[in-house]
Amino acid sequence: MLPLVIAHRGASGYRPEHTLASYRLAIALGADYVEPDLVSTRDGVLVARHENEIGGTTDVAARPEYADRLTTKVVDGRILTGWFVEDFTLAELKTLRAVERVPELRPRNTRYDGRYDVPTFDEILALVAEESHRLGRPIGVYPETKHPSYFADQGLALEEPLLDALARHEMAGPDAPVFLQSFEAGNLRWLRARTALPLVQLVSADGRVDRVTATGLRRVASYADAVGVAKDLVLPRDPRTGALAEATPLVADAHAVGLDVHVWTLRDEHDSIEETQAFLDAGVDGLFTDHPDTTLEACRLHASSVLVRAAR
Ligand code: G3P
Ligand code: CA
């Protein structure tokens, strides 16, 4: 079976991330799922941003009317200075415009700076429903709760608004094309008790890697359906040459306890077609990508080469 192709922050290799334009392009390029990272406004509305500090992905720093919102906070143990989404109402946030996060890497995308607003989760779900209907194929959503404990401490817990929004858009049933993801286990356990939607435990290469040992994976399988892991945890790179090394036991260990494995994040700037295909050979079930068209083509080429090999 072909792995899921998950458009990471939309088609973020081609448009400023987490904009409706980025999600729309990802769908047009054939992605199976679009991935919004979710944070909350001061008035409790879920919006798509990779983090709650919005200085790097909007034009807020150039807006004199919000100069007094510049502040320093501690978020999940990190000291950050900037502008924070939870200090803006939705109406205020809607006056801002998205900009390319990495202009030095993706200068072509800067032509779209200033053209798109910050979408709400509701707007994303409406877009997905509209495009699913128009194209006659189910397009999935793969939302991530960002900093869930931090937002709960602010009185802006993300989980109930998330489930409410999915229910409003008839995406809450067990067969809906939805995965819910988090780096934190606490809110995944909370969600487990309240939804049958598949849950994904995220693990970064410098984070809770104890969760992807054979023992850790068994524990994760008690509340989640998949792990979403940094790709180096499946195929490490040789630190000297940068070449992909042998696959770790992670995929086999996860499959042994019934967990799917999705890896993040493939990028044209970093991953060749062959490297993408190495993840397919390693048996992963889903690929997060900034460039859904490249990743889909790598999957198609891989599937046809497997067929050719089988026919020999
Ligand atoms: O959610 C999978 C992957 O996106 C996690 O990393 O930092 O890009 O949200 P991040
Ligand atoms: Ca994410």
XYZ file of N, CA and C in Angstrom, residues 51-53 69-84 86-87 146-154 184:
93
model
N 4.153 27.953 15.867
C 4.376 28.202 17.287
C 3.556 29.422 17.683
N 3.466 29.626 18.989
C 2.642 30.766 19.433
C 3.361 32.097 19.223
N 4.686 32.083 19.062
C 5.396 33.329 18.754
C 5.279 33.563 17.245
N 2.955 45.066 22.131
C 2.724 43.641 22.473
C 4.029 42.845 22.484
N 5.116 43.463 22.066
C 6.412 42.767 22.106
C 6.731 42.448 23.560
N 7.027 41.173 23.822
C 7.258 40.774 25.209
C 8.142 39.526 25.260
N 8.533 39.161 26.479
C 9.349 37.958 26.674
C 8.568 36.969 27.539
N 8.553 35.721 27.110
C 7.831 34.685 27.858
C 8.687 33.423 27.917
N 8.313 32.551 28.833
C 8.915 31.219 28.881
C 7.865 30.234 28.378
N 8.188 29.560 27.283
C 7.256 28.599 26.682
C 7.933 27.236 26.656
N 7.368 26.303 27.383
C 7.943 24.952 27.465
C 9.443 25.013 27.789
N 9.794 25.890 28.736
C 11.174 25.963 29.208
C 12.088 26.838 28.373
N 11.605 27.379 27.267
C 12.442 28.238 26.408
C 12.054 29.694 26.606
N 13.081 30.557 26.733
C 12.813 31.993 26.870
C 12.691 32.574 25.458
N 11.555 33.191 25.187
C 11.300 33.714 23.837
C 10.866 35.167 23.923
N 11.425 35.983 23.045
C 10.992 37.373 22.937
C 10.313 37.556 21.584
N 9.129 38.139 21.603
C 8.418 38.333 20.344
C 6.984 38.727 20.585
N 6.142 38.365 19.624
C 4.702 38.635 19.708
C 4.002 37.284 19.781
N 3.020 37.167 20.657
C 2.447 35.856 20.940
C 0.968 35.836 20.584
N -1.487 34.317 21.692
C -2.480 34.350 22.785
C -2.685 35.765 23.335
N -1.900 36.726 22.851
C -2.087 38.132 23.241
C -2.911 38.901 22.206
N -0.149 22.430 19.502
C 1.175 22.977 19.829
C 1.185 23.503 21.264
N 2.177 23.099 22.037
C 2.339 23.556 23.424
C 1.044 23.384 24.239
N 0.457 22.188 24.244
C -0.859 22.030 24.886
C -0.875 22.338 26.386
N 0.178 21.968 27.118
C 0.177 22.265 28.569
C 0.270 23.773 28.793
N 1.118 24.426 27.994
C 1.272 25.882 28.101
C -0.076 26.564 27.872
N -0.771 26.179 26.821
C -2.060 26.823 26.534
C -3.092 26.504 27.614
N -3.067 25.282 28.141
C -4.000 24.949 29.233
C -3.718 25.857 30.432
N -2.435 26.107 30.712
C -2.073 26.987 31.841
C -2.560 28.427 31.626
N -2.720 28.819 30.369
C -3.221 30.174 30.068
C -4.752 30.228 30.096
N 3.210 15.913 23.407
C 2.925 15.598 24.806
C 2.031 14.353 24.885
